[in-house]
XYZ file of C-alpha atoms in Angstrom:
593
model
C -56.360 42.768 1.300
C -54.392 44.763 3.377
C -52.882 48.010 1.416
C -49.192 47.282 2.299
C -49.209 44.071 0.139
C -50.938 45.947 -2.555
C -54.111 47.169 -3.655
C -56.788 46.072 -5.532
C -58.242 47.166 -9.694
C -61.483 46.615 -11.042
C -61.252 43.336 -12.310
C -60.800 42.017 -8.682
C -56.563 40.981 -9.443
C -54.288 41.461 -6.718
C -51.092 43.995 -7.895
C -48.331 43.337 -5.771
C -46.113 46.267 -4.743
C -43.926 47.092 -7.062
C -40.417 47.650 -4.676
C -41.556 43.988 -3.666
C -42.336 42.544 -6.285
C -38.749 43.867 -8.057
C -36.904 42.413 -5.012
C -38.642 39.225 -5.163
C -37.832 38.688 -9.157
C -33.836 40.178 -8.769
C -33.606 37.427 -5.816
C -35.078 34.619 -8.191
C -32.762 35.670 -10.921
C -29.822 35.682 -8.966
C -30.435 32.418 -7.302
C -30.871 30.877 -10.853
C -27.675 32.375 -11.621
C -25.508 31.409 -9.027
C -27.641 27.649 -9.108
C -26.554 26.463 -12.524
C -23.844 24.352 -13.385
C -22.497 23.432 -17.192
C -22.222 19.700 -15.307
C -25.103 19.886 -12.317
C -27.606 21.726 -13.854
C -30.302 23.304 -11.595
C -28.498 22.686 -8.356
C -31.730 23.434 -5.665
C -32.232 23.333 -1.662
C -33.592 20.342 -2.134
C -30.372 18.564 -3.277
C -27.237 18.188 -2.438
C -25.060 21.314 -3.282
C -21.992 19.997 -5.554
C -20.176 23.147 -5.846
C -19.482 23.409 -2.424
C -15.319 22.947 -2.044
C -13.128 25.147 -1.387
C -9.518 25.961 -2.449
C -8.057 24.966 0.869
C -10.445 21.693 0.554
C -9.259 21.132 -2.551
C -5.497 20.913 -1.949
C -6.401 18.781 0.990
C -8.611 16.679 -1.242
C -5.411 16.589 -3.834
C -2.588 15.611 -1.400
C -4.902 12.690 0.011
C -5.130 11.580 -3.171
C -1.568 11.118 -3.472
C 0.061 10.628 0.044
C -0.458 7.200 1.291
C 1.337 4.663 2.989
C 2.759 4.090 -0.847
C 5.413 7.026 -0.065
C 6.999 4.752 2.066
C 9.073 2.735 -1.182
C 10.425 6.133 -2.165
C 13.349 5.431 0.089
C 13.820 1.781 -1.604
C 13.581 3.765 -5.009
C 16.397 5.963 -3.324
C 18.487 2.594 -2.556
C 18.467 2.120 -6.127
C 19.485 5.189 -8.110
C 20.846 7.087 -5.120
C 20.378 10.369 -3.022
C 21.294 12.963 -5.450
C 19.872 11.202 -8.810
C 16.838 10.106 -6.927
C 16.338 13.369 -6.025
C 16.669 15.006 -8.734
C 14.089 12.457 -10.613
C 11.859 13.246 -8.105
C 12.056 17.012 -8.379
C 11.440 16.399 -12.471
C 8.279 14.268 -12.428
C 7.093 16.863 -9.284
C 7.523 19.564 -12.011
C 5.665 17.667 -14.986
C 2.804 16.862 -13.060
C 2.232 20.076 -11.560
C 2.555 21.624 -15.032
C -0.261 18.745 -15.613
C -2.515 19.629 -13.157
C -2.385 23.417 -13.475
C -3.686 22.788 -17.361
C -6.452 20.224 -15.824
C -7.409 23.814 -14.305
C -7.118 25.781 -17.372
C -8.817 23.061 -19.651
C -11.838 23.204 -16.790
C -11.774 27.121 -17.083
C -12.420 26.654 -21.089
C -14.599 23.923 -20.525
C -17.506 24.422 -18.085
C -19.250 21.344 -19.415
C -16.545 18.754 -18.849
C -16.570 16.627 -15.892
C -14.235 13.887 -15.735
C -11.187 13.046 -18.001
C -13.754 10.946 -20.232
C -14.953 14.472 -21.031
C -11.867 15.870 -22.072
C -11.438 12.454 -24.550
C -14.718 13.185 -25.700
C -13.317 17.022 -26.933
C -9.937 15.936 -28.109
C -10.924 12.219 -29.914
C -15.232 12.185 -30.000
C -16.769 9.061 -28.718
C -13.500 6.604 -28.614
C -11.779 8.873 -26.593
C -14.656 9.160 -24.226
C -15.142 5.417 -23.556
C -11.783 4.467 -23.621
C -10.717 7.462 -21.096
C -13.883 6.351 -19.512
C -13.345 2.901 -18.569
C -9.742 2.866 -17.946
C -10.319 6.175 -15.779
C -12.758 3.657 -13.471
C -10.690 0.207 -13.476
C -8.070 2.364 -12.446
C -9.479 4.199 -9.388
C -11.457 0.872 -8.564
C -8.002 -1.268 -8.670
C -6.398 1.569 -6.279
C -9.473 1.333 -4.114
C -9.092 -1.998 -3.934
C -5.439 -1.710 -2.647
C -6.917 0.534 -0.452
C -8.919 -1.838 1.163
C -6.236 -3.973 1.135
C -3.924 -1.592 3.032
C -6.635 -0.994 5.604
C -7.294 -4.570 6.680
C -3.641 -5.278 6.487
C -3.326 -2.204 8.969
C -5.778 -3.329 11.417
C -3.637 -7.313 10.987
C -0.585 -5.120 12.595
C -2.539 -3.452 15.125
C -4.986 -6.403 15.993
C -3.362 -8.617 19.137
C -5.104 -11.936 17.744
C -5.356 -13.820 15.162
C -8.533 -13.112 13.213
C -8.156 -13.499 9.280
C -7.198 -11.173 7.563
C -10.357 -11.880 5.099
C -12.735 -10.126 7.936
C -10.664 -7.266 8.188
C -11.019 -6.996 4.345
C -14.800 -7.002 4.969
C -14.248 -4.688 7.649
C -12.640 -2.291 5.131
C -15.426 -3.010 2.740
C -17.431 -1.668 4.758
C -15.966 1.322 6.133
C -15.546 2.867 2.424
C -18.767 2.170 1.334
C -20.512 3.781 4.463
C -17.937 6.476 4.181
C -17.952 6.782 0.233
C -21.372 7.492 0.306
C -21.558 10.916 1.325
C -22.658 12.497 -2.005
C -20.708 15.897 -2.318
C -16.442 16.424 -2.277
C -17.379 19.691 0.016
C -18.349 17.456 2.697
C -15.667 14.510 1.802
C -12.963 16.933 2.117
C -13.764 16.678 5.913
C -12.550 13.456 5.911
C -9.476 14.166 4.042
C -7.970 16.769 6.565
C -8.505 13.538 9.510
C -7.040 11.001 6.601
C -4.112 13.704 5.795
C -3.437 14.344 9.484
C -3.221 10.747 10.582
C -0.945 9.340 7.568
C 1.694 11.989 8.038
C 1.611 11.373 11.585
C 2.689 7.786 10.900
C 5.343 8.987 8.142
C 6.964 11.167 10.375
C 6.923 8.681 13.488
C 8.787 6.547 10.979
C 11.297 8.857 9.554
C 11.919 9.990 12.968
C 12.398 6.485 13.958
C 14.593 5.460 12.162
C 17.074 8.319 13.118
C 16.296 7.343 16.804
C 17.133 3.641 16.542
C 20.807 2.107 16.405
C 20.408 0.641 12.886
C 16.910 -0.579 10.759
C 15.801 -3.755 11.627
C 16.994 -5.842 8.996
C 20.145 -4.658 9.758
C 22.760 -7.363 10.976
C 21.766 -7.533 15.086
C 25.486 -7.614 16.426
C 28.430 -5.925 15.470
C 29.123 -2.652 14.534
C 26.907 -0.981 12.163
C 26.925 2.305 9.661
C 24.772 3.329 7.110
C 25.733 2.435 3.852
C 23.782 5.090 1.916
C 24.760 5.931 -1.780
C 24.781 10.198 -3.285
C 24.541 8.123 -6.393
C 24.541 4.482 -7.350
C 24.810 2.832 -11.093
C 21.558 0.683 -11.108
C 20.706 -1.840 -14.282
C 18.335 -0.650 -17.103
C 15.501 -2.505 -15.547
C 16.086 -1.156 -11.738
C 16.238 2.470 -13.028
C 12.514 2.161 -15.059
C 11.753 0.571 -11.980
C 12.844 3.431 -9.682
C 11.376 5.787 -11.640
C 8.299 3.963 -12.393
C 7.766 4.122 -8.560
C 8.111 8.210 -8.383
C 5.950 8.149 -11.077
C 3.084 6.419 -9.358
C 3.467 8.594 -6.218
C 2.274 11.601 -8.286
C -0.833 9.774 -9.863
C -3.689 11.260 -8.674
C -3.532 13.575 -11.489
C -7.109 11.460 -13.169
C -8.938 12.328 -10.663
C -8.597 16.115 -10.299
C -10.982 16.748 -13.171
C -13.610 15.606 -10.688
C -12.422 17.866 -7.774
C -12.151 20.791 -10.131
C -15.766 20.266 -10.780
C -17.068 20.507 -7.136
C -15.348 23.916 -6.719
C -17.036 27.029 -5.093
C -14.761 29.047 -7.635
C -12.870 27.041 -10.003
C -10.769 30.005 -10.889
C -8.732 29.120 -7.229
C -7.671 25.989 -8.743
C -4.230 26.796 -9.864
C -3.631 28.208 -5.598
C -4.866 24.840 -4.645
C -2.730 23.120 -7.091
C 0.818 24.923 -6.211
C -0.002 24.197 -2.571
C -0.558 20.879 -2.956
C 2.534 19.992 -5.128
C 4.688 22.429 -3.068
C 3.612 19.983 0.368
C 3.479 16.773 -1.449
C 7.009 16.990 -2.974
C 8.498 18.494 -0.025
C 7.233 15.314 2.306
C 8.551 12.929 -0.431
C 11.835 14.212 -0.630
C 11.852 14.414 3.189
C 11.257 11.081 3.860
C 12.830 9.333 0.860
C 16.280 11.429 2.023
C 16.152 10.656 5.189
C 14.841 7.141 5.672
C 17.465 5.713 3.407
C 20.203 8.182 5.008
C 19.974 6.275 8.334
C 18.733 2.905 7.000
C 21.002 2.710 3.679
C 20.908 -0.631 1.623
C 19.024 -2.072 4.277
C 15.858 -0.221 3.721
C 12.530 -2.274 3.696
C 10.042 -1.602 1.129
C 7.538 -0.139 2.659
C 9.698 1.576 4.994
C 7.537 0.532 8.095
C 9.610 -2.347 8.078
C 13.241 -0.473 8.763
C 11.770 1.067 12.254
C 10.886 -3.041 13.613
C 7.759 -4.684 14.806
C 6.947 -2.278 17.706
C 7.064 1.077 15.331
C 5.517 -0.926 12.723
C 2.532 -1.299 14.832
C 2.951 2.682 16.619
C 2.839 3.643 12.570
C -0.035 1.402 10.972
C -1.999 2.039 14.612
C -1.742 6.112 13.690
C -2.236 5.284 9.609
C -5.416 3.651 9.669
C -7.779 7.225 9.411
C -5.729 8.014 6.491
C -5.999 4.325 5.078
C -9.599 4.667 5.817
C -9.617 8.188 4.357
C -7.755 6.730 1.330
C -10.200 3.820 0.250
C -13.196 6.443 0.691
C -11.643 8.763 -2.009
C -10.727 6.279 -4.420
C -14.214 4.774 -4.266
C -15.913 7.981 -4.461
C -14.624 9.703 -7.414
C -15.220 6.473 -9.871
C -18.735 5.972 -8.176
C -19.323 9.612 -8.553
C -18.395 9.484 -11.923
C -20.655 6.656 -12.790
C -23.415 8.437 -11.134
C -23.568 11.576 -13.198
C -22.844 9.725 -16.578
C -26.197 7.962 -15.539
C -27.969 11.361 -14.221
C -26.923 13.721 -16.576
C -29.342 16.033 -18.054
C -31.694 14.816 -15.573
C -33.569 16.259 -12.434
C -32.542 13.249 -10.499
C -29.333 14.524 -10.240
C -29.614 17.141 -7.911
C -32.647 16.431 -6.335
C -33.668 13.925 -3.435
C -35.319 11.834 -5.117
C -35.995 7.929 -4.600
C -34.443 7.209 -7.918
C -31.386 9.899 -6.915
C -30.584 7.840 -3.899
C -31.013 4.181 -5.343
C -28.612 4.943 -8.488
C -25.871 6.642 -6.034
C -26.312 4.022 -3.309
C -26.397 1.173 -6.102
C -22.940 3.131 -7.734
C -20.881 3.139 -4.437
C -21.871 -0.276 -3.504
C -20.998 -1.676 -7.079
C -17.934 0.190 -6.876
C -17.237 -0.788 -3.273
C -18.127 -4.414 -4.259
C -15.462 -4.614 -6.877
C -12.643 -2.976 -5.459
C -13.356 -5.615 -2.161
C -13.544 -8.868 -4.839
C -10.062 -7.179 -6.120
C -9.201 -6.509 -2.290
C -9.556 -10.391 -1.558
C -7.867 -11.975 -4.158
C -4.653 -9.412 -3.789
C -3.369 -10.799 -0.229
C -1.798 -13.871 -2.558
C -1.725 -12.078 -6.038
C 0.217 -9.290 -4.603
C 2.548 -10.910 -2.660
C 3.263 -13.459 -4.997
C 3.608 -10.987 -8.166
C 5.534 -8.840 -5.677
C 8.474 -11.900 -5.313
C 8.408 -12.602 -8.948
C 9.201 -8.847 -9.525
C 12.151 -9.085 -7.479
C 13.529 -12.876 -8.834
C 12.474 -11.320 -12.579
C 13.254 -13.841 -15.363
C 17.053 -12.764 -16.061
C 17.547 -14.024 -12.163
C 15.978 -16.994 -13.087
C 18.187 -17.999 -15.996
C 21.408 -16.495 -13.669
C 20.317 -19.729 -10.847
C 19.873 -21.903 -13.471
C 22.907 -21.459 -15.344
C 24.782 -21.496 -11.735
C 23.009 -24.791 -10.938
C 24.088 -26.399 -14.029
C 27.498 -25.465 -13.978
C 30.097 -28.490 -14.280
C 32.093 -27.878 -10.791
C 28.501 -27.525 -8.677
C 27.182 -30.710 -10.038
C 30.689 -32.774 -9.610
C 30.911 -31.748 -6.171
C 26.680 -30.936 -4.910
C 25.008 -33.455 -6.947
C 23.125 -36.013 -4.201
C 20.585 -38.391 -4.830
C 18.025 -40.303 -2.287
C 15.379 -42.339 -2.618
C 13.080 -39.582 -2.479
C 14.530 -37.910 -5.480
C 17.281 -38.507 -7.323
C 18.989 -35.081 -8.616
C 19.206 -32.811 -5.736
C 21.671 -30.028 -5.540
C 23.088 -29.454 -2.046
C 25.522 -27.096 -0.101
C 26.724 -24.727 -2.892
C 27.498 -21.904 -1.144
C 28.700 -18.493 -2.201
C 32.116 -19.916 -3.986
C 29.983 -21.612 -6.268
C 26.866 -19.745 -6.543
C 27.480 -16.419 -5.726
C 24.412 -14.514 -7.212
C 21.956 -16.872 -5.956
C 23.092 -16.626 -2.529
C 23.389 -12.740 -2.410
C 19.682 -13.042 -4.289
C 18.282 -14.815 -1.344
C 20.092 -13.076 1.311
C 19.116 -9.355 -0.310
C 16.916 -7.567 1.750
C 14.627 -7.091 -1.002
C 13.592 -10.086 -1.536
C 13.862 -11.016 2.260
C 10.981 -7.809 3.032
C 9.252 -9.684 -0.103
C 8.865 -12.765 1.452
C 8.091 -11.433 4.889
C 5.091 -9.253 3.333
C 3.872 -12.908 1.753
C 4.053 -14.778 5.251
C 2.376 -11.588 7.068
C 5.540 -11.963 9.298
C 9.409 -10.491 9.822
C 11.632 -13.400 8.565
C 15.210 -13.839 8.738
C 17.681 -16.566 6.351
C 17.863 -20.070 8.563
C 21.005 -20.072 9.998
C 22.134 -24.191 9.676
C 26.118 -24.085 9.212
C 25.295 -26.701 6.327
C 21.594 -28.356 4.777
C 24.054 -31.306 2.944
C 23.815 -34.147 5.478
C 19.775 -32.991 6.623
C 17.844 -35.773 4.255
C 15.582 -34.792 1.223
C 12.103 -34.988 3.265
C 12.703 -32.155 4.864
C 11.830 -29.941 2.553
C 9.861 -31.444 1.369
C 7.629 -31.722 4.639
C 8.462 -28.860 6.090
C 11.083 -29.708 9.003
C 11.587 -25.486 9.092
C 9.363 -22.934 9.989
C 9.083 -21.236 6.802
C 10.263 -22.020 3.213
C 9.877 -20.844 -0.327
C 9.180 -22.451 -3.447
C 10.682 -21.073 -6.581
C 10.399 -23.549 -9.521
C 13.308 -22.776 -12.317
C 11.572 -24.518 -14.670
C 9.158 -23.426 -17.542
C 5.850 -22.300 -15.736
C 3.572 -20.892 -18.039
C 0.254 -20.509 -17.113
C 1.600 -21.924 -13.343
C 2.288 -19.921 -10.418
C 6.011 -19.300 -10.338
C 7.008 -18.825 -6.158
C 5.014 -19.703 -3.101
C 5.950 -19.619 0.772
C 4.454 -22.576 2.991
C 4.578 -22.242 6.493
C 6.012 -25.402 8.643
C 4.598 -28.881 10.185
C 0.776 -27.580 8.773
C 1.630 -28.166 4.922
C 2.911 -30.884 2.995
C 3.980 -30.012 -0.724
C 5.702 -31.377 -3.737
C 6.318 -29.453 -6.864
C 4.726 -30.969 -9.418
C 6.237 -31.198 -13.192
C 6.060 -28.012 -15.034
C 3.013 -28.398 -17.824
C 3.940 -28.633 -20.970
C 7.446 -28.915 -20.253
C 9.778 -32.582 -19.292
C 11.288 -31.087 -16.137
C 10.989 -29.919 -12.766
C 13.268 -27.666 -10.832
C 12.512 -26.238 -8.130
C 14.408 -24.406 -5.594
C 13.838 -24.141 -1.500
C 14.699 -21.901 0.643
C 14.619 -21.846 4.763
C 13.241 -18.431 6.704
C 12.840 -18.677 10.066
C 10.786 -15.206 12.263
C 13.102 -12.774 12.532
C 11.659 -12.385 16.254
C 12.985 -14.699 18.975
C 9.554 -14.139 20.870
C 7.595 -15.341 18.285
C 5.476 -18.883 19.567
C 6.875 -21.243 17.913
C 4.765 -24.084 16.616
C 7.013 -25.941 13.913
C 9.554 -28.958 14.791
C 13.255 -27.410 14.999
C 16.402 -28.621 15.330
C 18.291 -28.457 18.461
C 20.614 -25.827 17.157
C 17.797 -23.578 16.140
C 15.865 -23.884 19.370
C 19.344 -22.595 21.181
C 19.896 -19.949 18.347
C 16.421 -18.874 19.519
C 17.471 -19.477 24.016
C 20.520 -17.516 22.983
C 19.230 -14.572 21.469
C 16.336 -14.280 23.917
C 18.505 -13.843 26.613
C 20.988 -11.361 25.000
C 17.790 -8.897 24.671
C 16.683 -9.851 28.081
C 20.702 -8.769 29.101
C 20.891 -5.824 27.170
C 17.678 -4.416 28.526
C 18.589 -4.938 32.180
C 22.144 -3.139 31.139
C 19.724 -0.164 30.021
C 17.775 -0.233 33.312
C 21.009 -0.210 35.407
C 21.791 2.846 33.595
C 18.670 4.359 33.356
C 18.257 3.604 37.399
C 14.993 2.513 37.356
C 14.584 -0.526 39.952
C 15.254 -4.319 39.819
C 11.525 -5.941 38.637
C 11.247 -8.589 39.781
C 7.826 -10.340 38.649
C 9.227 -9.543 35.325
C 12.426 -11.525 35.524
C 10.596 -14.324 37.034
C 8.384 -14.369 33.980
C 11.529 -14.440 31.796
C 12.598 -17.089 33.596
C 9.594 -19.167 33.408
C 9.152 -18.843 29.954
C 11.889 -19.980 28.893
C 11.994 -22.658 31.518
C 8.925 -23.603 29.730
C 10.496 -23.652 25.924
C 13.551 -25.826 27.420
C 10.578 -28.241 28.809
C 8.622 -28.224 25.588
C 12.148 -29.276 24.108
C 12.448 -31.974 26.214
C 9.314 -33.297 25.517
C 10.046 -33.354 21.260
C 13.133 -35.011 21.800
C 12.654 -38.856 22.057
C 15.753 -40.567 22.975
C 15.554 -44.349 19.972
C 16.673 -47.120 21.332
């Protein structure tokens, strides 16, 4: 044995040297140290290293949570209670969470052991608190995953120049946050959320400076002169005030999950810097855009907002959103997956370690996880949209129509009858209805029933529907329509919106009930360029010839004074397309004998 790694006694044992040997054992002791976790355990090479975040990858982690594409209705909340009001609601619930979410960081600073918020239930109620905390902590993350997913593929549906379903790009979304949701530590995650963070406030800002670029919001009146009609403070109902607020509320919910980040911190003693910072940026961006956006836009805001800026910026904006929608999905799958995971591998080797039964349980966890939120995902294209138009014709509307529809002077003077039904009501107009036609012509509800038909739609503009006969709706003579029934639908679906010449429909009597009333309504795209496939009336197809070649005017007006030169190809392709929709309505109109 050679004398500098020791020397030898007389019972043939090899003494190490003693500086070594005190080096070697202060190293092991240290690394043991600095290794365990109250929640980990032994964390090991071997294994992947959870308390690897830091504070600035924590308040990155923290505003990713929370900015989304779902900032965009703070300007519609804004439209309800008003610039100063809103903003002052805003500023409150900004205050109470971050008061929230500093304690999360004291509470974790008391608590080494705790986790996740089921933890904390487990301290303050024992077992019940746990599992109830527990389970609604993971529906909830795995519902907002699934929106996720849902925002994703409806993102790449803007973007995408064809006409694949949207139920691929769900499954492309699926798998996209599974592949991405996978990676096992925040440290490394966090990565991701400084790409997500980057690209989604790129696409708020585009907006909100958009929108003070344009000459009014798109589903602002096209001719005409235009100003914003923005509100310091408005005098909302009971229920559009808990709405409003509801909505600032849910912008600052990512509160659950910062148990979990806490937990993957380098030094969790940072997490009141990472906190402040995170608040600081997220309220300033809210109250940003919120002011702003509705400044320029006013009552005509769209909720989201990505509708004010039109169908160009609305591509521009989900084209530079979809990292951060991406980024989004991954987050809200990981911290429920992650949760499940060390519930599972608590107290356990597999934990931390690479083992086969380490990877299969965390694999299996973010698949499950994944899997859920994409079953939620598929079935929310209808549920939401549909839930979405009953929120905004709630059941006091209802009863408002109904009472209109019944009144004595509407029935004496709009009551028809056909062979095809006999009780129609025709042609009431705003003299006799007046809340149902400021109902259907309300933005809100418009944006509502363009996010159902994936498309910008716009009231149909027929001087009068009281000589057209009853079939028409009833077979779809317009391009789009909606369905509300008035009557009693418990247990039915309430509203749905049936796009022209495919679909036939009839609404069937109410169960459980003797009648059925059902209201229609006409949309036609708000876009004149849009192909049109449905069988129009004369007046419409001109409506559409006229507007086409106002924008065609008004843009060569801007080239004349921009000076840019006369194209010709392109004017000859104006021409011949609409050469071509005069021929195709040539060929639908059949001259009877």
């Amino acid at each position: 044995m050679s004398p500098s790694k020791g020397h030898d006694v007389g019972d043939g044992v090899d003494v190490p040297d003693t500086v070594s040997a005190i080096s070697d054992h202060i190293e092991e002791a240290y690394t043991k140290e600095t290794t365990h976790d109250a929640v980990f355990g032994e964390v090991t090479e071997d294994g992947p290293n959870y308390r690897n975040l830091g504070w600035l990858g924590t308040s990155v982690l923290m505003m990713k949570t929370q900015i989304g594409l779902g900032v965009l209705s703070i300007p519609s909340t804004f439209d309800t209670l008003g610039i100063i009001p809103g903003s002052i609601c805003l500023c409150v619930i900004a205050a109470m969470t971050t008061w929230s979410d500093y304690e999360i960081g004291v509470f974790k600073l008391n608590h080494r052991e705790v986790y996740s918020i089921d933890d904390a239930g487990w301290l303050m109620f024992g077992r019940i608190g746990r599992e109830f905390l527990g389970v609604a902590f993971v529906l909830y993350y795995i519902f907002v995953a699934g929106s996720g997913m849902l925002g994703t593929s409806i993102g790449l549906n803007a973007v995408s120049m064809h006409g694949t379903c949207t139920a691929v790009f769900v499954v492309v979304a699926f798998l996209l946050g599974f592949i991405c949701a996978s990676i096992r530590t925040l440290g490394k995650v966090s990565w991701l959320a400084w790409v997500g963070l980057f690209f989604i406030l790129s696409a708020i800002f585009t907006l909100t400076i958009a929108v003070g670029l344009q000459d009014r919001p798109s589903t602002a009146p096209a001719e005409g002169f235009w100003k914003s009609d923005y509100k310091l403070t408005n005098t909302p109902s009971f229920a559009e005030a808990v709405s409003a607020v509801s909505a600032l509320v849910f912008a600052f919910s990512g509160t659950a999950g910062f148990f979990s980040i806490a937990s993957e911190m380098r030094d969790p003693r940072l997490y009141a810097r990472s906190t402040l910072i995170c608040q600081a940026i997220v309220t300033s961006v809210y109250l940003t855009i919120g002011c702003v956006v509705y400044y320029y836009c006013g009552s005509y805001v769209a909720s989201p907002a990505l509708g004010s800026a039109g169908i160009l910026l609305k591509k521009v904006c989900y084209g530079l959103a979809l990292p951060g929608l991406v980024v989004t999905e991954t987050i809200m799958i990981h911290i429920p997956a992650k949760y499940v995971f060390v519930r599972l591998m608590r107290d356990s080797r597999h934990l931390t370690a690479n083992t086969v039964t380490h990877w299969s349980v965390w694999l299996g966890c973010s698949f499950t996880v994944s899997l859920i939120a994409y079953l939620i995902a598929s079935g929310i294209p209808i549920f939401n949209g549909l839930v979405s138009l009953i929120g905004a014709l709630l059941a006091e509307a209802i009863k408002q129509i109904r009472a209109e529809i019944f009144d004595e002077k509407v029935l004496e003077n709009c009551q028809y009858t056909s062979t095809f039904n006999k009780d129609m009501i025709r042609g009431m107009g705003h003299a006799r209805a007046p809340f149902t036609y400021d109902a259907w012509k309300s933005p809100e509800v418009l944006a509502k029933i363009s996010q159902v038909a994936e498309i910008d739609l716009d009231e149909d503009r027929l001087l009068s529907d009281a000589d057209l006969p009853a079939v028409a709706w009833h077979y779809d003579s317009f391009p789009f329509v909606c369905v509300t029934m008035l009557s009693d639908c418990t247990g039915m679906g309430t509203a749905v919106v049936l796009q022209g010449r495919y679909i036939k429909h009839q609404a069937l009597k109410a169960l459980g009930g003797r009648e059925r009333i059902s209201m229609v309504t006409c949309f036609r795209p708000k876009s004149p360029f849009v192909k049109d496939e449905t069988v129009l009336y004369t007046e419409y197809r001109l409506g559409i010839l006229e507007e086409r070649i106002r924008a065609k005017l008004k843009s060569e007006r801007q080239r004349q004074i921009a000076q840019r030169p006369f194209n010709i190809p392109d004017v000859r392709s104006f021409l011949q397309e609409q050469k071509e929709f005069l021929e195709s309505m040539l060929e639908e109109m059949i001259e009877l004998d």
